[in-house]
Amino acid sequence: MQPGINVRLFCIGYLLLITYALTVQNNPSRLQKNVLFDWSFSTENQYPLLGNGESGEDLNWRGGRLSDNGLSDKVQWDNSTLYIDGQKVFIYSGEFHYWRIPVPDLYLDIFQKLRATGYNAVSIYFHWGFHNPAEGVWDFETGAHDLQPIFNAAKTAGLWIIARPGPYIHAETTAGGLPGWLIQLPQIEVRTNGTKYTEYWKAYIERIGPIIARNQIGSYGTGTVILAQIENEYYWGGGFKYEGADEYMAMLSHAYRSAGILVPIFHNDVGMARSWLPKNYPSILDIYGLDTYPRGFDCDDPLRHFHIRTDYYNYFKRWYPNGPQFTPEFQGGAFDPWGGPGYEKCADMVGTSFVNVYYKNNIAQRFTMMNIYMAFGGTNWGYLLTPVVYTSYDYGAGISEGRLIRDKLNEGKLIALFLRTMDSLLHADLIGNTSGPSGGSQYSSNPAVYITELHNQKSDTRYYIIRHTDTNSLDDQTFDLRIQTASGEEQLRHLLLQRRESKILITSYSAGGHQILYSTVELLTWQTIDGVDTLFYVTDDRDHVQEIAFISEDDEIDVQLRHQGIKSANITVKNNIVTLLFTSEPGHNITSIRVSNTLHVISFNKASAYKFWAPVLREGPGKVNLQDQVLVHGPYLVRNATVDGSVLHLVGDINQDTSLHLWVTARFNKVRWNGKDLHLEEGPFMSRQATLRGPDEAKVILPCLNTTETEWKVMDSLPEIEIEYDDSKWVVARNSSTNEAFPPITLPCLYAGEYGFHTGTVIYRGRFNISQTGIITGVHLEIWGGTAFGYSAWLNGKYVTSQPGNAWSERFVDDWSFAPDQFKEGENVLVILSDSNGYDRDNGVTFFDDHTTKKPRGIKSVILLGTERVEFTSWKLQGNAGGEKYDDAVRAPYNEDGLYAVRVGAHFPGFEDAAISSGSPMEGFPGAGIKFYRTTVNITYPLDYDVPLAFFLEMPQDTQSRVQLFVNGYQMGRYVNHIGPQSVFPVYPGIINRGENVIGLAVWGMHEPDEGKRFQFTRLSLEAMNIFITGYGEVSGEGLITGLPQGRGKHAVRVKDIAQEDQN
């Protein structure tokens, strides 16, 4: 089968399995329905609301009494929403993994982008293995291991934190975040109440817990942590349950409390599995949440399966009626496997239409706490990955791996700004929908349109969430809508719902001094500016009549109707109800209508609305007062706004010449952009306007990596294949194995992890003796490395074979033959070089197999084949320098593997390369083996520029190779040209910087190419993904770019100097 087909079958299979796990058990028909069909929900025949379990009081969606955990009243909740400092809030959070962006100075960059696009919280997985590289060794201080910069950056940006320290996190990272050394221990049963596992995770929580506690909200902390999660997706049901699960979860919760964490504790249920409901575990959990990925993980066809889930509301009403609806992981993209279609396809699959329809569907079903997984994915630098993913963890997220804002992030911003505006939504009841007893007729005569009605009785505001009945449809629909307003029923005619679109239309809400009865356009936000209520709307791009109606209490209405960008406009007044009808002029992105001296209406089309920003004039997180917003249009990004007397300071980014429009009060007599005074003029749309000059590309000078302008050095990185190589300092394989789940077939055990080597490439040297040639014909080998791994073998310095790997095999069982001229009488040396792609996650949840983290990395069986039985006399192996004794604490423990050039430190700044020969990766080399290329380059651009950079790598498709990319000592990419899909590798400032940078390429050729072919690059470049003038400031890499560790010379070649092979 073709690799692409296999990858897609894997993804579909994985989705089906996880869907089963997410489904309520003992209902076989439900799996088929969930995967293949649209869902519906109704207010009819809903599950009855349950009492609170204490007083028997029935609660409802308008809010009941406030609950807390008895430890802190800073975070409370009712049956509808969360309260922080006594104020109800809609939690709009984004997932972020600091260990996937190892530059602390960039945390604030990501957090400011999230805050600017409407997020008010960030969710963070903390990675046990990243901080505990060896038994008894802890690092919460060095480089990206220092956690305090994360908490500081979130507080500065104005984001609450949802802390998720595990100890198991899944997260498509090696061993699901568990340390590599831990899973090698004999009799270890992870994620259970086992004595050994308990001892080790308690040591972790005892260290990370107080750090989180110091940064929690309230009198016991000085930070913004509002919630803490124990474990992750710890499913039980369908006959499967981890050993001692109840005790394990109880011990975890108690350990959090003992560490000083007082905020509410929750668990992230794997779908609607009903695992760990707080009512069943009142002393363990405070709040319930579930994760949901309704579009799955197959990004190959972004248009497929656009079916929403509509059973969330019923589920929460039955199983968790006394708390807010919370999804700690709602789909924000998808991970992409080796050989997959690439993350741009994932970004398309979970793109702007997904955000528009699926997020609003969540609102319709009464979610008030939503964490988007991922908001920024980052990079699996080094060997952070688990085998299901490759170097990039872009995830198709709103912020790309290269820190660029995708349109989907701005689409979410439009919803977030609306949520910021509509406080009454948090306690609005679901009172009807198209599935009700009258069908859709009470709302619309078009059955292809589905309407949900929410109503807040206190404010009398109603929300009509409109979507296609078949959300997978690619058709547009015209429909009428019957609505209720403060003045009675209204019938709105000839409304347009475009394909894969949803709308929220609201009735009877106050905006300053005006009561808005209804509108056919979606509200974005509003603000009273110098006595004028200014309303901002988002319209479609069609030549379509829009309608807004409001109540005026004035006896005589002064209608001015000054407008711009309007094709036609008409206003009528009847019984103090003012109705405005208007059509936008084609080609105008912004329209403006000054209805009266006290009312101004501005509308944006979608593309223009993406450039609208509303930074808040306040420090720290908290509920937003609309009058504290600063309303700006034009820049790529507005990071924040501050006030100094009558001076307004704006900080942001631009990537081109930009017209900046401001709608602000006249009290600001001066405005500064990135510290520079703006020349403001009266602009269109009743705004104040200034021009911002974009960056000058000529000021960005990048090296050309594929010409003679850049001098490359090259060294052989596989001296170990030579029979004379001195391996006396290597680890001798003697173990009988501690892996009960996957025991080796032959001994000694050759699992790399059992000797302290947990990352990447490991080299084995096996010796055997023969008295005469011909009695040994080959080898039988079983070897494990995870999906997309490969290996190569040499006998007595001569190439034997390779298994280049593919996108679906996690192990290989191969027989291969030796050529007669490869033997010699006496001692022979077989060298096997094997790659690996991290440890598997624990798949007890999805495949009901709770030992998958124990899947070995290395040789399970190796047997000499021939006419006589000959045994290996010894085996030695070598992985990363020092094994679990890391000499590079900043980049440890996942950065390095066992390649010779890496062990001697050729990838570090400070490595002496004067004696190494010149050679370009564009010229390459002709035979199977490994070469390491190294160069030093300079990068120049102005201090106030942000230039996201990426390396572009391509090699001929008729060759099979593996490449590691190093930048200033960091392994930032693994390119496997015959598997793919990744060929573009972003690298963060702080790792690659203005000035001098050391670049390294380890190229592993995995076969003997056809005559005239070489392992060489056809494309090798460093390019800017975009260029910005920014007010963020220079990104510091202080403490991150360390030089060559002492003692690496001991790994250099001994006995003789093995000369470099002829490059010709």
PDB file of N, CA and C in Angstrom, residues 351-409:
ATOM      1  N   GLY A 351     -10.204  25.458  10.758  1.00  0.00           N
ATOM      2  CA  GLY A 351      -9.899  26.827  10.363  1.00  0.00           C
ATOM      3  C   GLY A 351     -10.969  27.815  10.781  1.00  0.00           C
ATOM      4  N   THR A 352     -11.115  28.865  10.001  1.00  0.00           N
ATOM      5  CA  THR A 352     -12.038  29.938  10.372  1.00  0.00           C
ATOM      6  C   THR A 352     -13.487  29.459  10.427  1.00  0.00           C
ATOM      7  N   SER A 353     -13.886  28.592   9.498  1.00  0.00           N
ATOM      8  CA  SER A 353     -15.265  28.086   9.529  1.00  0.00           C
ATOM      9  C   SER A 353     -15.505  27.241  10.765  1.00  0.00           C
ATOM     10  N   PHE A 354     -14.517  26.416  11.116  1.00  0.00           N
ATOM     11  CA  PHE A 354     -14.645  25.610  12.331  1.00  0.00           C
ATOM     12  C   PHE A 354     -14.817  26.510  13.552  1.00  0.00           C
ATOM     13  N   VAL A 355     -13.965  27.499  13.677  1.00  0.00           N
ATOM     14  CA  VAL A 355     -14.055  28.412  14.819  1.00  0.00           C
ATOM     15  C   VAL A 355     -15.427  29.068  14.842  1.00  0.00           C
ATOM     16  N   ASN A 356     -15.879  29.528  13.707  1.00  0.00           N
ATOM     17  CA  ASN A 356     -17.150  30.241  13.627  1.00  0.00           C
ATOM     18  C   ASN A 356     -18.323  29.360  14.023  1.00  0.00           C
ATOM     19  N   VAL A 357     -18.364  28.127  13.525  1.00  0.00           N
ATOM     20  CA  VAL A 357     -19.527  27.262  13.737  1.00  0.00           C
ATOM     21  C   VAL A 357     -19.419  26.488  15.046  1.00  0.00           C
ATOM     22  N   TYR A 358     -18.271  25.881  15.294  1.00  0.00           N
ATOM     23  CA  TYR A 358     -18.151  24.985  16.452  1.00  0.00           C
ATOM     24  C   TYR A 358     -18.085  25.757  17.766  1.00  0.00           C
ATOM     25  N   TYR A 359     -17.392  26.894  17.790  1.00  0.00           N
ATOM     26  CA  TYR A 359     -17.359  27.675  19.023  1.00  0.00           C
ATOM     27  C   TYR A 359     -18.752  28.196  19.367  1.00  0.00           C
ATOM     28  N   LYS A 360     -19.480  28.653  18.355  1.00  0.00           N
ATOM     29  CA  LYS A 360     -20.828  29.165  18.615  1.00  0.00           C
ATOM     30  C   LYS A 360     -21.775  28.041  19.001  1.00  0.00           C
ATOM     31  N   ASN A 361     -21.542  26.849  18.474  1.00  0.00           N
ATOM     32  CA  ASN A 361     -22.324  25.700  18.917  1.00  0.00           C
ATOM     33  C   ASN A 361     -22.082  25.424  20.393  1.00  0.00           C
ATOM     34  N   ASN A 362     -20.850  25.591  20.844  1.00  0.00           N
ATOM     35  CA  ASN A 362     -20.570  25.433  22.273  1.00  0.00           C
ATOM     36  C   ASN A 362     -21.336  26.455  23.106  1.00  0.00           C
ATOM     37  N   ILE A 363     -21.405  27.679  22.597  1.00  0.00           N
ATOM     38  CA  ILE A 363     -22.162  28.716  23.299  1.00  0.00           C
ATOM     39  C   ILE A 363     -23.640  28.338  23.347  1.00  0.00           C
ATOM     40  N   ALA A 364     -24.156  27.824  22.231  1.00  0.00           N
ATOM     41  CA  ALA A 364     -25.560  27.416  22.182  1.00  0.00           C
ATOM     42  C   ALA A 364     -25.848  26.329  23.199  1.00  0.00           C
ATOM     43  N   GLN A 365     -24.862  25.493  23.469  1.00  0.00           N
ATOM     44  CA  GLN A 365     -25.061  24.383  24.406  1.00  0.00           C
ATOM     45  C   GLN A 365     -24.601  24.715  25.819  1.00  0.00           C
ATOM     46  N   ARG A 366     -24.327  25.986  26.075  1.00  0.00           N
ATOM     47  CA  ARG A 366     -24.143  26.515  27.415  1.00  0.00           C
ATOM     48  C   ARG A 366     -22.768  26.270  28.005  1.00  0.00           C
ATOM     49  N   PHE A 367     -21.759  25.987  27.183  1.00  0.00           N
ATOM     50  CA  PHE A 367     -20.395  26.013  27.712  1.00  0.00           C
ATOM     51  C   PHE A 367     -20.053  27.443  28.120  1.00  0.00           C
ATOM     52  N   THR A 368     -19.477  27.577  29.306  1.00  0.00           N
ATOM     53  CA  THR A 368     -18.983  28.883  29.747  1.00  0.00           C
ATOM     54  C   THR A 368     -17.512  28.828  30.146  1.00  0.00           C
ATOM     55  N   MET A 369     -16.902  27.661  29.973  1.00  0.00           N
ATOM     56  CA  MET A 369     -15.467  27.504  30.220  1.00  0.00           C
ATOM     57  C   MET A 369     -14.908  26.652  29.086  1.00  0.00           C
ATOM     58  N   MET A 370     -14.002  27.220  28.313  1.00  0.00           N
ATOM     59  CA  MET A 370     -13.536  26.554  27.109  1.00  0.00           C
ATOM     60  C   MET A 370     -12.039  26.808  26.931  1.00  0.00           C
ATOM     61  N   ASN A 371     -11.253  25.733  26.946  1.00  0.00           N
ATOM     62  CA  ASN A 371      -9.818  25.827  26.689  1.00  0.00           C
ATOM     63  C   ASN A 371      -9.519  25.228  25.330  1.00  0.00           C
ATOM     64  N   ILE A 372      -8.889  26.004  24.471  1.00  0.00           N
ATOM     65  CA  ILE A 372      -8.610  25.583  23.100  1.00  0.00           C
ATOM     66  C   ILE A 372      -7.261  24.873  23.067  1.00  0.00           C
ATOM     67  N   TYR A 373      -7.272  23.617  22.632  1.00  0.00           N
ATOM     68  CA  TYR A 373      -6.042  22.821  22.529  1.00  0.00           C
ATOM     69  C   TYR A 373      -5.734  22.614  21.040  1.00  0.00           C
ATOM     70  N   MET A 374      -4.706  23.209  20.494  1.00  0.00           N
ATOM     71  CA  MET A 374      -3.730  24.113  21.074  1.00  0.00           C
ATOM     72  C   MET A 374      -3.992  25.552  20.595  1.00  0.00           C
ATOM     73  N   ALA A 375      -3.572  26.536  21.408  1.00  0.00           N
ATOM     74  CA  ALA A 375      -3.561  27.918  20.929  1.00  0.00           C
ATOM     75  C   ALA A 375      -2.232  28.234  20.270  1.00  0.00           C
ATOM     76  N   PHE A 376      -1.167  27.647  20.814  1.00  0.00           N
ATOM     77  CA  PHE A 376       0.167  27.689  20.202  1.00  0.00           C
ATOM     78  C   PHE A 376       0.812  26.339  20.455  1.00  0.00           C
ATOM     79  N   GLY A 377       1.203  25.660  19.391  1.00  0.00           N
ATOM     80  CA  GLY A 377       1.719  24.298  19.541  1.00  0.00           C
ATOM     81  C   GLY A 377       3.194  24.223  19.844  1.00  0.00           C
ATOM     82  N   GLY A 378       4.012  24.923  19.042  1.00  0.00           N
ATOM     83  CA  GLY A 378       5.440  24.919  19.296  1.00  0.00           C
ATOM     84  C   GLY A 378       6.169  23.802  18.581  1.00  0.00           C
ATOM     85  N   THR A 379       7.297  23.383  19.157  1.00  0.00           N
ATOM     86  CA  THR A 379       8.250  22.509  18.483  1.00  0.00           C
ATOM     87  C   THR A 379       8.665  21.356  19.386  1.00  0.00           C
ATOM     88  N   ASN A 380       8.655  20.156  18.838  1.00  0.00           N
ATOM     89  CA  ASN A 380       9.218  19.002  19.531  1.00  0.00           C
ATOM     90  C   ASN A 380      10.729  18.974  19.289  1.00  0.00           C
ATOM     91  N   TRP A 381      11.413  19.987  19.796  1.00  0.00           N
ATOM     92  CA  TRP A 381      12.854  20.059  19.582  1.00  0.00           C
ATOM     93  C   TRP A 381      13.520  18.892  20.308  1.00  0.00           C
ATOM     94  N   GLY A 382      14.686  18.508  19.777  1.00  0.00           N
ATOM     95  CA  GLY A 382      15.330  17.330  20.326  1.00  0.00           C
ATOM     96  C   GLY A 382      14.436  16.121  20.161  1.00  0.00           C
ATOM     97  N   TYR A 383      14.227  15.416  21.269  1.00  0.00           N
ATOM     98  CA  TYR A 383      13.414  14.199  21.222  1.00  0.00           C
ATOM     99  C   TYR A 383      12.256  14.287  22.213  1.00  0.00           C
ATOM    100  N   LEU A 384      11.599  15.439  22.241  1.00  0.00           N
ATOM    101  CA  LEU A 384      10.399  15.604  23.054  1.00  0.00           C
ATOM    102  C   LEU A 384       9.226  14.793  22.520  1.00  0.00           C
ATOM    103  N   LEU A 385       9.288  14.407  21.268  1.00  0.00           N
ATOM    104  CA  LEU A 385       8.135  13.812  20.598  1.00  0.00           C
ATOM    105  C   LEU A 385       7.850  12.400  21.084  1.00  0.00           C
ATOM    106  N   THR A 386       6.626  11.984  20.879  1.00  0.00           N
ATOM    107  CA  THR A 386       6.244  10.587  20.929  1.00  0.00           C
ATOM    108  C   THR A 386       6.060  10.146  19.483  1.00  0.00           C
ATOM    109  N   PRO A 387       6.081   8.838  19.186  1.00  0.00           N
ATOM    110  CA  PRO A 387       6.163   8.429  17.773  1.00  0.00           C
ATOM    111  C   PRO A 387       5.028   8.864  16.859  1.00  0.00           C
ATOM    112  N   VAL A 388       3.901   9.322  17.401  1.00  0.00           N
ATOM    113  CA  VAL A 388       2.790   9.680  16.517  1.00  0.00           C
ATOM    114  C   VAL A 388       2.979  11.038  15.861  1.00  0.00           C
ATOM    115  N   VAL A 389       4.006  11.798  16.249  1.00  0.00           N
ATOM    116  CA  VAL A 389       4.231  13.117  15.670  1.00  0.00           C
ATOM    117  C   VAL A 389       5.700  13.283  15.296  1.00  0.00           C
ATOM    118  N   TYR A 390       5.975  14.361  14.536  1.00  0.00           N
ATOM    119  CA  TYR A 390       7.339  14.658  14.122  1.00  0.00           C
ATOM    120  C   TYR A 390       7.813  15.920  14.825  1.00  0.00           C
ATOM    121  N   THR A 391       8.844  16.586  14.306  1.00  0.00           N
ATOM    122  CA  THR A 391       9.439  17.717  15.025  1.00  0.00           C
ATOM    123  C   THR A 391       8.427  18.827  15.285  1.00  0.00           C
ATOM    124  N   SER A 392       7.699  19.203  14.270  1.00  0.00           N
ATOM    125  CA  SER A 392       6.744  20.293  14.453  1.00  0.00           C
ATOM    126  C   SER A 392       5.556  19.828  15.279  1.00  0.00           C
ATOM    127  N   TYR A 393       5.136  20.670  16.208  1.00  0.00           N
ATOM    128  CA  TYR A 393       3.870  20.480  16.904  1.00  0.00           C
ATOM    129  C   TYR A 393       3.008  21.713  16.653  1.00  0.00           C
ATOM    130  N   ASP A 394       3.067  22.189  15.426  1.00  0.00           N
ATOM    131  CA  ASP A 394       2.297  23.371  15.021  1.00  0.00           C
ATOM    132  C   ASP A 394       0.826  23.213  15.365  1.00  0.00           C
ATOM    133  N   TYR A 395       0.296  22.021  15.134  1.00  0.00           N
ATOM    134  CA  TYR A 395      -1.069  21.635  15.485  1.00  0.00           C
ATOM    135  C   TYR A 395      -2.142  22.342  14.655  1.00  0.00           C
ATOM    136  N   GLY A 396      -1.704  23.161  13.678  1.00  0.00           N
ATOM    137  CA  GLY A 396      -2.696  23.958  12.967  1.00  0.00           C
ATOM    138  C   GLY A 396      -3.362  24.961  13.876  1.00  0.00           C
ATOM    139  N   ALA A 397      -2.637  25.382  14.924  1.00  0.00           N
ATOM    140  CA  ALA A 397      -3.199  26.238  15.960  1.00  0.00           C
ATOM    141  C   ALA A 397      -3.363  27.669  15.475  1.00  0.00           C
ATOM    142  N   GLY A 398      -4.037  28.476  16.291  1.00  0.00           N
ATOM    143  CA  GLY A 398      -4.272  29.875  15.935  1.00  0.00           C
ATOM    144  C   GLY A 398      -2.988  30.665  15.772  1.00  0.00           C
ATOM    145  N   ILE A 399      -1.977  30.343  16.600  1.00  0.00           N
ATOM    146  CA  ILE A 399      -0.643  30.908  16.423  1.00  0.00           C
ATOM    147  C   ILE A 399       0.237  29.796  15.892  1.00  0.00           C
ATOM    148  N   SER A 400       0.852  30.015  14.751  1.00  0.00           N
ATOM    149  CA  SER A 400       1.637  28.972  14.108  1.00  0.00           C
ATOM    150  C   SER A 400       2.924  28.713  14.876  1.00  0.00           C
ATOM    151  N   GLU A 401       3.595  27.627  14.515  1.00  0.00           N
ATOM    152  CA  GLU A 401       4.880  27.303  15.136  1.00  0.00           C
ATOM    153  C   GLU A 401       5.863  28.454  14.988  1.00  0.00           C
ATOM    154  N   GLY A 402       5.770  29.179  13.880  1.00  0.00           N
ATOM    155  CA  GLY A 402       6.633  30.331  13.640  1.00  0.00           C
ATOM    156  C   GLY A 402       6.150  31.610  14.304  1.00  0.00           C
ATOM    157  N   ARG A 403       5.162  31.504  15.213  1.00  0.00           N
ATOM    158  CA  ARG A 403       4.612  32.627  16.000  1.00  0.00           C
ATOM    159  C   ARG A 403       3.793  33.595  15.153  1.00  0.00           C
ATOM    160  N   LEU A 404       3.295  33.145  14.012  1.00  0.00           N
ATOM    161  CA  LEU A 404       2.465  33.989  13.153  1.00  0.00           C
ATOM    162  C   LEU A 404       0.994  33.767  13.480  1.00  0.00           C
ATOM    163  N   ILE A 405       0.221  34.839  13.373  1.00  0.00           N
ATOM    164  CA  ILE A 405      -1.211  34.781  13.669  1.00  0.00           C
ATOM    165  C   ILE A 405      -1.958  34.298  12.434  1.00  0.00           C
ATOM    166  N   ARG A 406      -2.660  33.189  12.602  1.00  0.00           N
ATOM    167  CA  ARG A 406      -3.518  32.703  11.521  1.00  0.00           C
ATOM    168  C   ARG A 406      -4.880  33.384  11.611  1.00  0.00           C
ATOM    169  N   ASP A 407      -5.599  33.389  10.487  1.00  0.00           N
ATOM    170  CA  ASP A 407      -6.928  34.011  10.466  1.00  0.00           C
ATOM    171  C   ASP A 407      -7.860  33.391  11.506  1.00  0.00           C
ATOM    172  N   LYS A 408      -7.690  32.099  11.786  1.00  0.00           N
ATOM    173  CA  LYS A 408      -8.585  31.440  12.736  1.00  0.00           C
ATOM    174  C   LYS A 408      -8.466  32.058  14.120  1.00  0.00           C
ATOM    175  N   LEU A 409      -7.280  32.550  14.484  1.00  0.00           N
ATOM    176  CA  LEU A 409      -7.127  33.205  15.782  1.00  0.00           C
ATOM    177  C   LEU A 409      -7.940  34.488  15.809  1.00  0.00           C
TER     178      LEU A 409
END
